[in-house]
Amino acid sequence: MLASTVLLALLPLLPVFGARAALPPAVGGVVLGSGLALLAARRRWPAMVTSAAAVVLYLVAGAALAAPTTALAGVVPTPTSLALLLTGAVTVWKQVLTLDPALGGSGNLLVAPYLLAYAGTVIAVTVARRAEPRRAGAWAALAPVVVLGVSVLLGTKESVQPVIAGILVVAALLVWVAWRRGTLAPRRLVSLLVMGAVVAVSGALVGPLAAEQRPRYVLRDELVPPFDPRDHASPLSSFRKFVKDWKDTDLLTVRGLPEGGTVRLATMDAFDGVVWNVAGAESAEGSGQFRRVGETITTSVRGDRTEVGFEVHHLPMVWLPTVGYAERFDFEGGDALELSGDLRYNDATGTAVLADGVPDGTSWTVDVVVPQEHDVETIGAASAGPVRLPEPAGVPEAVPLFAGELAGTATSPVLIAQTLEAGLTERGWFSHGLTESGDYPSLSGHGADRITVLLTGDLMVGDGEQYASAMALMAREMGLPARVVLGFVPDEEQAGAEEITITGDDVQAWVEINFTGYGWVAFHPTPDETKTPREDTPQEQSEPQPQVRQPPPPPEDPVQAPEDDTEQPRTEDPPPQEQPDPTLRALLTVAATVGIPFLVLMTPFVLIAAAKTRRRKRRRTAGRPVERVVGGWEELLDQARDLRRPAPPKATRRETAVHLAGAFAQTNPRRPAAAPDDAATRRAAVVGGPVAGLAAGADAIVFGPGEPTPEQAEAYWAQVELAVEAMRTAVPARQWWRSRWSLASLRARRVARRSTRRARRADRAGRAGRNAESAAREDA
């Protein structure tokens, strides 16, 4: 039972590592841990010997189960595998929490499920086999619960596995603990099912109200990645450096680039009035959420899958070139393991970085998903995507004016984006502004001042840096979620080639806008490089005129209703309705969330206490005084039965008194001591004296002459209360509290009443038979 519950407790780790990677170390750890614990218990090894054997077995078997990639032939331990197993016991927890699932089995990541399964089973089975007394072994059930808690903290937001694991582990352990303590009864299984149903119904009804559709708490989501993109300069600000300093420099070689594909370098979605940059790590849905990844990366993007190879010649920055959305990175060379540990990836933008920079000569292959390209006709009337992006700051006033002039009459989000793109490419001119190349003057930068000059100057001149920034800001002002992408686009001569060498002259910047059902769609607002202005180029840029708000029309004269109109409309505003206090609403929600399940769970206990109180009151006040005395003795017997010291069923009152004195002398009547000690003798005297007096008094009143007075019956009940108090002090406090809600006495009385009714029916049937036989004889 303990081994199976430990294995169930590891279910939340399946989405983290993948079932194929996590099952071998989990199952192997449980089997090895159980076997070692049973062997050590049978041979009675001391704690030090058992611990040493556990460490040796952990290292020997762990090479094949937790670090197969470093073991010889995947089985035989090596110095590297032993080092990874030893260090992994301390460091693997941070690695698991800072890597995005699925992690796979590279390095020593599998040490986490292997160590949880192995250590949890060794501890649980050892405690269960060696605990004395036997009921103390029930504490071994805490080990699977701890393993389950750690697994949930290391897990993901997928709540199916934790829910199933929690239900199965708790249900199985409750039954096992009851069996281990000797308290297992069939009715307890029914109670467990009823309790589970109550919890399930309460969670289904109250859970959505209390949770307010909040995502499940996962520890990995609370850890801030060590890489913060705000520590680095804006990637877009290096645009002119590519075309000026690295124009003819071989930056990287790409193999297997899909036809028409682009190489993404960085994605920026935060504008502060000076530069476009990558949002910080606190932006959960922004481009700044870079995390370490395992062997595989889960992506929800649909498209064509392919493999692309990269080799960097010179790219002195942290941004790692990618294509589409990656599913797996495989670095090559002797420093592949170090580069894998340095990799950070953002699955929302498909952007990757090497936190310590991209060294020259770095080579890797990446399995990617390239999204399908959608045209305007396909997107149609799709709405803007429900994407949260950081609000731009310092947007110049010319941006909304120019956006309204270009796309003020567009009827759909995609038409707005298309109009903005066409307006910039048609009205704008292209120039890098490089004096040594004889370009038309064009300032670098893409902040508020530069965008204002671009949109309001005599001639709209710039390159991808300015046009992408301007279109993204205008799209934001029109309510579209837009971001700026910096990357490389091969020229027409390189398109379709198996191997492409990219230089700084291939750098481009474009805009991506999100549409519901279609994801991020690329727009290229930069004019063609051949559209360059000359000194005699006419000034075609029309300055947008400020929009003037027209005064509203004068109000019409009010219409006077006739005096005899009994249904005159109310011209004054209705009184404002009082809004409910949010604090009061929150308090009521919490009260309902906590109170309703609490009332449902406490109802059985309240009903049991009420039934016992009603029975006690009826015995003490109803009927003749002699019946009250008999009721007092029955109350004493019921209290003893609830305290798990039942009296013999067919004994006299005096015999019952002797039995109860002996029963309450032992702390556990199921295991009587070989010889009574002083404490047992004192308990027997404390309980035996009052109970013997009650037995003698009841016999004297019931079998004596005459009818007792009500005062005598009340005095007898006072002695009953003293005897009950003495019995309670003779048992542990926990057992006394359990007796208050025990159903033993209620069930016994119900069984006794059924037996009495059956006996009466049988007696009546017997008398009827005898009367019929007598009548037949008389007739004869």
Coordinates of N, CA and C in Angstrom, one line a residue, residues 557-731:
D557 N -36.7 72.6 -27.4 CA -37.6 73.1 -26.4 C -38.3 71.9 -25.8
P558 N -38.4 71.9 -24.4 CA -39.2 70.8 -23.8 C -40.7 70.8 -24.2
V559 N -41.2 69.6 -24.4 CA -42.6 69.5 -24.7 C -43.4 69.5 -23.4
Q560 N -44.4 70.3 -23.3 CA -45.3 70.4 -22.1 C -46.4 69.4 -22.3
A561 N -46.5 68.5 -21.4 CA -47.6 67.5 -21.4 C -48.8 68.1 -20.8
P562 N -50.0 67.7 -21.3 CA -51.3 68.2 -20.8 C -51.5 67.9 -19.3
E563 N -52.2 68.8 -18.7 CA -52.4 68.7 -17.2 C -53.2 67.4 -16.9
D564 N -54.1 67.0 -17.8 CA -54.9 65.8 -17.4 C -54.2 64.5 -17.8
D565 N -53.0 64.6 -18.2 CA -52.3 63.4 -18.6 C -51.7 62.7 -17.3
T566 N -52.3 61.6 -16.9 CA -51.9 61.0 -15.7 C -50.6 60.2 -15.8
E567 N -50.1 60.0 -17.0 CA -48.9 59.2 -17.2 C -47.8 60.1 -17.8
Q568 N -47.6 61.3 -17.1 CA -46.5 62.2 -17.5 C -45.2 61.5 -17.3
P569 N -44.2 61.6 -18.2 CA -42.9 61.0 -18.0 C -42.1 61.8 -17.0
R570 N -41.2 61.1 -16.3 CA -40.4 61.8 -15.3 C -39.2 62.5 -16.0
T571 N -39.1 63.8 -15.9 CA -38.0 64.5 -16.5 C -36.8 64.5 -15.7
E572 N -36.9 64.3 -14.3 CA -35.7 64.3 -13.5 C -35.0 63.0 -13.6
D573 N -33.7 63.0 -13.3 CA -33.0 61.7 -13.3 C -33.4 60.8 -12.2
P574 N -33.5 59.5 -12.4 CA -33.8 58.6 -11.3 C -32.8 58.7 -10.2
P575 N -33.2 58.4 -9.0 CA -32.2 58.4 -7.9 C -31.2 57.4 -8.1
P576 N -29.9 57.7 -7.9 CA -28.9 56.7 -8.1 C -29.1 55.5 -7.1
Q577 N -28.9 54.3 -7.7 CA -29.0 53.1 -6.9 C -27.7 52.9 -6.1
E578 N -28.0 52.5 -4.9 CA -26.8 52.2 -4.0 C -26.1 50.9 -4.5
Q579 N -24.8 51.1 -4.7 CA -24.0 50.0 -5.1 C -23.6 49.2 -3.8
P580 N -23.6 47.9 -3.9 CA -23.2 47.1 -2.7 C -21.8 47.3 -2.4
D581 N -21.5 47.3 -1.1 CA -20.2 47.5 -0.6 C -19.3 46.4 -1.0
P582 N -18.2 46.6 -1.7 CA -17.3 45.5 -2.2 C -16.7 44.7 -1.0
T583 N -16.5 45.4 0.1 CA -15.9 44.8 1.3 C -17.0 43.8 1.9
L584 N -18.2 44.3 2.0 CA -19.3 43.4 2.5 C -19.5 42.2 1.6
R585 N -19.4 42.5 0.3 CA -19.6 41.4 -0.7 C -18.5 40.3 -0.5
A586 N -17.3 40.8 -0.4 CA -16.1 39.9 -0.2 C -16.3 39.1 1.1
L587 N -16.8 39.8 2.2 CA -17.0 39.0 3.4 C -18.1 38.0 3.3
L588 N -19.1 38.4 2.6 CA -20.2 37.4 2.4 C -19.7 36.2 1.6
T589 N -18.9 36.5 0.5 CA -18.4 35.4 -0.3 C -17.5 34.5 0.5
V590 N -16.6 35.1 1.3 CA -15.8 34.2 2.2 C -16.6 33.4 3.2
A591 N -17.6 34.1 3.8 CA -18.5 33.4 4.7 C -19.2 32.2 4.1
A592 N -19.7 32.5 2.9 CA -20.4 31.4 2.2 C -19.5 30.3 1.8
T593 N -18.3 30.7 1.3 CA -17.3 29.7 0.9 C -16.9 28.8 2.0
V594 N -16.7 29.4 3.2 CA -16.2 28.6 4.3 C -17.4 28.0 5.1
G595 N -18.4 28.8 5.3 CA -19.5 28.4 6.1 C -20.3 27.2 5.6
I596 N -20.7 27.2 4.3 CA -21.5 26.2 3.7 C -20.8 24.8 3.9
P597 N -19.6 24.6 3.4 CA -19.0 23.3 3.6 C -18.8 23.0 5.1
F598 N -18.6 24.0 5.9 CA -18.4 23.7 7.4 C -19.7 23.2 8.0
L599 N -20.8 23.8 7.6 CA -22.1 23.4 8.1 C -22.5 22.0 7.6
V600 N -22.2 21.8 6.3 CA -22.5 20.4 5.8 C -21.6 19.4 6.5
L601 N -20.4 19.6 6.8 CA -19.5 18.7 7.4 C -19.9 18.5 8.9
M602 N -20.4 19.6 9.5 CA -20.7 19.5 11.0 C -22.1 19.0 11.3
T603 N -22.9 18.9 10.2 CA -24.3 18.5 10.4 C -24.4 17.1 11.1
P604 N -23.6 16.1 10.6 CA -23.7 14.7 11.3 C -23.4 14.8 12.7
F605 N -22.3 15.6 13.1 CA -21.9 15.6 14.5 C -23.0 16.3 15.3
V606 N -23.6 17.4 14.8 CA -24.7 18.0 15.5 C -25.9 17.1 15.7
L607 N -26.2 16.3 14.7 CA -27.4 15.4 14.8 C -27.1 14.3 15.9
I608 N -25.9 13.8 15.9 CA -25.5 12.8 16.9 C -25.6 13.3 18.3
A609 N -25.0 14.5 18.5 CA -25.1 15.1 19.8 C -26.5 15.4 20.3
A610 N -27.3 15.9 19.3 CA -28.7 16.2 19.6 C -29.5 14.9 20.0
A611 N -29.2 13.8 19.3 CA -29.9 12.5 19.6 C -29.5 12.0 21.0
K612 N -28.3 12.1 21.4 CA -27.8 11.7 22.7 C -28.4 12.6 23.8
T613 N -28.5 13.9 23.5 CA -29.0 14.8 24.5 C -30.5 14.5 24.7
R614 N -31.2 14.3 23.6 CA -32.7 14.0 23.7 C -32.9 12.7 24.5
R615 N -32.1 11.6 24.2 CA -32.2 10.4 24.9 C -31.9 10.5 26.4
R616 N -30.9 11.3 26.7 CA -30.6 11.5 28.1 C -31.7 12.2 28.9
K617 N -32.3 13.2 28.2 CA -33.3 14.0 28.8 C -34.6 13.1 29.0
R618 N -34.9 12.3 28.1 CA -36.1 11.4 28.2 C -35.9 10.4 29.3
R619 N -34.7 9.9 29.4 CA -34.5 8.9 30.5 C -34.6 9.5 31.9
R620 N -34.2 10.8 32.0 CA -34.1 11.4 33.3 C -35.4 12.0 33.7
T621 N -36.3 12.4 32.8 CA -37.5 13.1 33.2 C -38.8 12.3 32.9
A622 N -38.8 11.4 32.0 CA -40.0 10.7 31.5 C -40.3 9.5 32.3
G623 N -41.6 9.1 32.5 CA -42.0 7.9 33.2 C -42.0 7.9 34.7
R624 N -42.2 6.8 35.3 CA -42.3 6.7 36.8 C -40.9 6.8 37.4
P625 N -40.7 7.1 38.6 CA -39.4 7.2 39.2 C -38.5 6.0 39.1
V626 N -39.2 4.8 39.2 CA -38.4 3.5 39.0 C -37.9 3.4 37.5
E627 N -38.6 3.9 36.6 CA -38.2 3.9 35.2 C -37.0 4.9 35.0
R628 N -37.1 6.0 35.7 CA -35.9 6.9 35.6 C -34.7 6.3 36.2
V629 N -34.8 5.5 37.3 CA -33.6 4.9 37.8 C -33.0 3.9 36.8
V630 N -33.9 3.1 36.2 CA -33.4 2.2 35.2 C -32.8 2.9 34.0
G631 N -33.4 4.0 33.7 CA -32.8 4.9 32.6 C -31.4 5.4 33.0
G632 N -31.2 5.7 34.3 CA -29.9 6.2 34.7 C -28.8 5.1 34.5
W633 N -29.2 3.8 34.9 CA -28.3 2.7 34.7 C -28.0 2.5 33.2
E634 N -29.0 2.6 32.4 CA -28.8 2.4 30.9 C -27.9 3.5 30.4
E635 N -28.1 4.7 30.9 CA -27.2 5.8 30.4 C -25.7 5.5 30.8
L636 N -25.5 4.9 32.0 CA -24.1 4.6 32.4 C -23.6 3.5 31.4
L637 N -24.4 2.5 31.1 CA -23.9 1.5 30.2 C -23.6 2.0 28.8
D638 N -24.5 3.0 28.3 CA -24.2 3.6 27.0 C -23.0 4.4 27.0
Q639 N -22.7 5.1 28.0 CA -21.5 5.9 28.1 C -20.3 5.0 28.1
A640 N -20.3 3.8 28.8 CA -19.2 2.9 28.7 C -19.1 2.3 27.3
R641 N -20.2 2.0 26.6 CA -20.1 1.5 25.3 C -19.5 2.5 24.3
D642 N -19.8 3.8 24.4 CA -19.2 4.8 23.6 C -17.7 5.0 23.9
L643 N -17.3 4.7 25.1 CA -15.9 4.8 25.5 C -15.2 3.5 25.2
R644 N -15.8 2.7 24.4 CA -15.2 1.4 24.0 C -14.9 0.5 25.1
R645 N -15.7 0.5 26.2 CA -15.7 -0.4 27.3 C -17.0 -1.0 27.5
P646 N -17.6 -1.7 26.5 CA -19.0 -2.2 26.6 C -19.1 -3.3 27.7
A647 N -20.3 -3.3 28.3 CA -20.6 -4.3 29.4 C -21.0 -5.7 28.7
P648 N -20.9 -6.8 29.4 CA -21.4 -8.1 28.9 C -22.9 -8.0 28.6
P649 N -23.4 -8.6 27.6 CA -24.8 -8.4 27.2 C -25.7 -9.1 28.2
K650 N -25.4 -10.2 28.9 CA -26.4 -10.9 29.7 C -25.8 -11.0 31.2
A651 N -25.2 -10.0 31.7 CA -24.7 -10.0 33.0 C -25.6 -9.2 33.9
T652 N -25.6 -9.5 35.2 CA -26.3 -8.8 36.2 C -25.6 -7.4 36.4
R653 N -26.3 -6.6 37.2 CA -25.7 -5.2 37.4 C -24.4 -5.3 38.2
R654 N -24.4 -6.2 39.2 CA -23.2 -6.4 40.0 C -22.1 -7.0 39.2
E655 N -22.4 -7.9 38.3 CA -21.3 -8.5 37.5 C -20.8 -7.4 36.5
T656 N -21.8 -6.6 36.0 CA -21.4 -5.5 35.1 C -20.4 -4.5 35.8
A657 N -20.7 -4.2 37.1 CA -19.8 -3.3 37.8 C -18.4 -3.8 37.9
V658 N -18.3 -5.1 38.2 CA -17.0 -5.7 38.3 C -16.3 -5.7 37.0
H659 N -17.0 -6.0 35.9 CA -16.4 -6.0 34.6 C -15.9 -4.6 34.2
L660 N -16.7 -3.5 34.5 CA -16.3 -2.2 34.1 C -15.1 -1.7 34.9
A661 N -15.0 -2.1 36.1 CA -13.9 -1.7 36.9 C -12.6 -2.3 36.3
G662 N -12.6 -3.5 35.9 CA -11.4 -4.1 35.2 C -11.2 -3.5 33.9
A663 N -12.3 -3.2 33.1 CA -12.1 -2.7 31.8 C -11.4 -1.3 31.8
F664 N -11.9 -0.4 32.7 CA -11.3 0.9 32.8 C -10.0 1.0 33.5
A665 N -9.5 -0.2 34.1 CA -8.2 -0.2 34.7 C -7.1 -0.2 33.6
Q666 N -7.4 -0.7 32.4 CA -6.4 -0.8 31.3 C -6.7 0.4 30.3
T667 N -5.6 1.0 29.9 CA -5.7 2.0 28.9 C -6.1 1.5 27.5
N668 N -5.8 0.2 27.2 CA -6.2 -0.4 26.0 C -6.8 -1.8 26.3
P669 N -8.1 -1.9 26.5 CA -8.7 -3.2 26.9 C -8.4 -4.3 25.9
R670 N -8.1 -4.0 24.6 CA -7.8 -5.0 23.6 C -6.5 -5.7 23.9
R671 N -5.6 -5.0 24.6 CA -4.3 -5.6 24.9 C -4.1 -5.5 26.4
P672 N -4.7 -6.3 27.2 CA -4.5 -6.2 28.7 C -3.1 -6.5 29.1
A673 N -2.7 -5.8 30.1 CA -1.4 -6.0 30.6 C -1.2 -7.3 31.3
A674 N 0.0 -7.8 31.4 CA 0.2 -9.1 32.0 C -0.1 -9.0 33.5
A675 N 0.3 -7.9 34.1 CA 0.1 -7.8 35.6 C -0.3 -6.3 35.8
P676 N -1.4 -6.1 36.6 CA -1.8 -4.7 36.9 C -0.8 -3.9 37.6
D677 N -0.6 -2.7 37.2 CA 0.3 -1.8 37.9 C -0.5 -0.9 38.9
D678 N 0.2 0.1 39.6 CA -0.4 0.9 40.5 C -1.4 1.8 39.8
A679 N -1.1 2.4 38.6 CA -2.0 3.2 37.9 C -3.3 2.5 37.6
A680 N -3.2 1.2 37.1 CA -4.4 0.5 36.8 C -5.2 0.2 38.0
T681 N -4.6 0.0 39.1 CA -5.3 -0.3 40.4 C -6.1 1.0 40.8
R682 N -5.5 2.1 40.6 CA -6.2 3.4 41.0 C -7.3 3.6 40.1
R683 N -7.2 3.4 38.8 CA -8.3 3.6 37.8 C -9.4 2.6 38.1
A684 N -9.1 1.4 38.5 CA -10.1 0.4 38.9 C -10.9 0.9 40.1
A685 N -10.2 1.4 41.1 CA -10.9 1.9 42.3 C -11.7 3.1 42.0
V686 N -11.2 4.1 41.1 CA -12.0 5.3 40.9 C -13.3 5.0 40.1
V687 N -13.2 4.0 39.2 CA -14.4 3.7 38.4 C -15.2 2.6 39.2
G688 N -14.6 1.6 39.7 CA -15.3 0.5 40.3 C -16.2 0.9 41.5
G689 N -15.8 1.8 42.4 CA -16.6 2.2 43.5 C -17.9 2.8 43.1
P690 N -17.9 3.9 42.3 CA -19.2 4.5 41.9 C -20.1 3.6 41.2
V691 N -19.5 2.8 40.3 CA -20.3 1.9 39.5 C -21.0 0.8 40.3
A692 N -20.2 0.3 41.3 CA -20.7 -0.8 42.2 C -21.9 -0.2 43.0
G693 N -21.7 1.1 43.5 CA -22.8 1.7 44.2 C -24.0 1.9 43.4
L694 N -23.9 2.3 42.1 CA -25.0 2.4 41.3 C -25.7 1.1 41.0
A695 N -24.9 0.0 40.9 CA -25.5 -1.3 40.6 C -26.3 -1.7 41.8
A696 N -25.8 -1.6 43.0 CA -26.5 -2.0 44.2 C -27.7 -1.1 44.4
G697 N -27.6 0.2 44.2 CA -28.8 1.1 44.3 C -29.9 0.8 43.4
A698 N -29.5 0.5 42.1 CA -30.6 0.2 41.1 C -31.3 -1.1 41.5
D699 N -30.5 -2.1 42.0 CA -31.2 -3.4 42.4 C -32.1 -3.2 43.5
A700 N -31.7 -2.3 44.5 CA -32.5 -2.1 45.7 C -33.8 -1.4 45.3
I701 N -33.7 -0.4 44.4 CA -34.9 0.4 44.0 C -35.8 -0.5 43.1
V702 N -35.2 -1.2 42.2 CA -36.1 -2.0 41.2 C -36.8 -3.2 41.9
F703 N -36.0 -3.9 42.7 CA -36.5 -5.1 43.3 C -37.0 -4.9 44.8
G704 N -36.8 -3.7 45.3 CA -37.3 -3.5 46.7 C -38.8 -3.2 46.7
P705 N -39.3 -3.1 48.0 CA -40.8 -2.9 48.1 C -41.1 -1.4 47.9
G706 N -42.3 -1.1 47.4 CA -42.7 0.3 47.3 C -42.2 0.9 46.0
E707 N -42.6 2.2 45.9 CA -42.3 3.0 44.7 C -41.3 4.1 45.2
P708 N -40.1 4.2 44.5 CA -39.2 5.3 44.9 C -39.8 6.7 44.7
T709 N -39.3 7.6 45.4 CA -39.8 9.0 45.2 C -39.0 9.7 44.1
P710 N -39.5 10.8 43.5 CA -38.8 11.5 42.5 C -37.4 12.0 43.0
E711 N -37.4 12.4 44.3 CA -36.1 12.9 44.9 C -35.0 11.8 44.8
Q712 N -35.5 10.5 45.1 CA -34.5 9.4 45.1 C -34.0 9.2 43.6
A713 N -34.9 9.3 42.7 CA -34.5 9.1 41.3 C -33.5 10.2 40.8
E714 N -33.7 11.5 41.3 CA -32.8 12.6 40.9 C -31.5 12.4 41.6
A715 N -31.5 11.9 42.9 CA -30.2 11.6 43.6 C -29.5 10.5 42.9
Y716 N -30.2 9.5 42.3 CA -29.5 8.4 41.6 C -28.8 9.0 40.3
W717 N -29.5 9.9 39.7 CA -28.9 10.5 38.4 C -27.7 11.3 38.8
A718 N -27.7 11.9 39.9 CA -26.5 12.7 40.3 C -25.3 11.7 40.5
Q719 N -25.5 10.5 41.1 CA -24.5 9.5 41.2 C -24.0 9.0 39.8
V720 N -25.0 8.9 38.9 CA -24.7 8.5 37.5 C -23.7 9.5 36.9
E721 N -23.9 10.8 37.0 CA -23.1 11.8 36.5 C -21.6 11.7 37.0
L722 N -21.5 11.4 38.4 CA -20.2 11.3 39.0 C -19.5 10.0 38.4
A723 N -20.2 8.9 38.2 CA -19.6 7.7 37.7 C -19.2 7.9 36.3
V724 N -20.0 8.6 35.4 CA -19.6 8.9 34.1 C -18.4 9.7 34.0
E725 N -18.3 10.7 34.8 CA -17.1 11.6 34.9 C -15.9 10.8 35.3
A726 N -16.0 9.8 36.2 CA -14.9 9.0 36.6 C -14.4 8.1 35.4
M727 N -15.4 7.6 34.7 CA -15.0 6.8 33.5 C -14.3 7.6 32.5
R728 N -14.7 8.8 32.3 CA -14.0 9.7 31.3 C -12.6 10.0 31.6
T729 N -12.4 10.2 33.0 CA -11.0 10.6 33.4 C -10.1 9.3 33.3
A730 N -10.7 8.1 33.2 CA -9.8 6.9 33.2 C -9.4 6.6 31.8
V731 N -9.8 7.3 30.8 CA -9.5 7.0 29.4 C -8.7 8.2 28.8

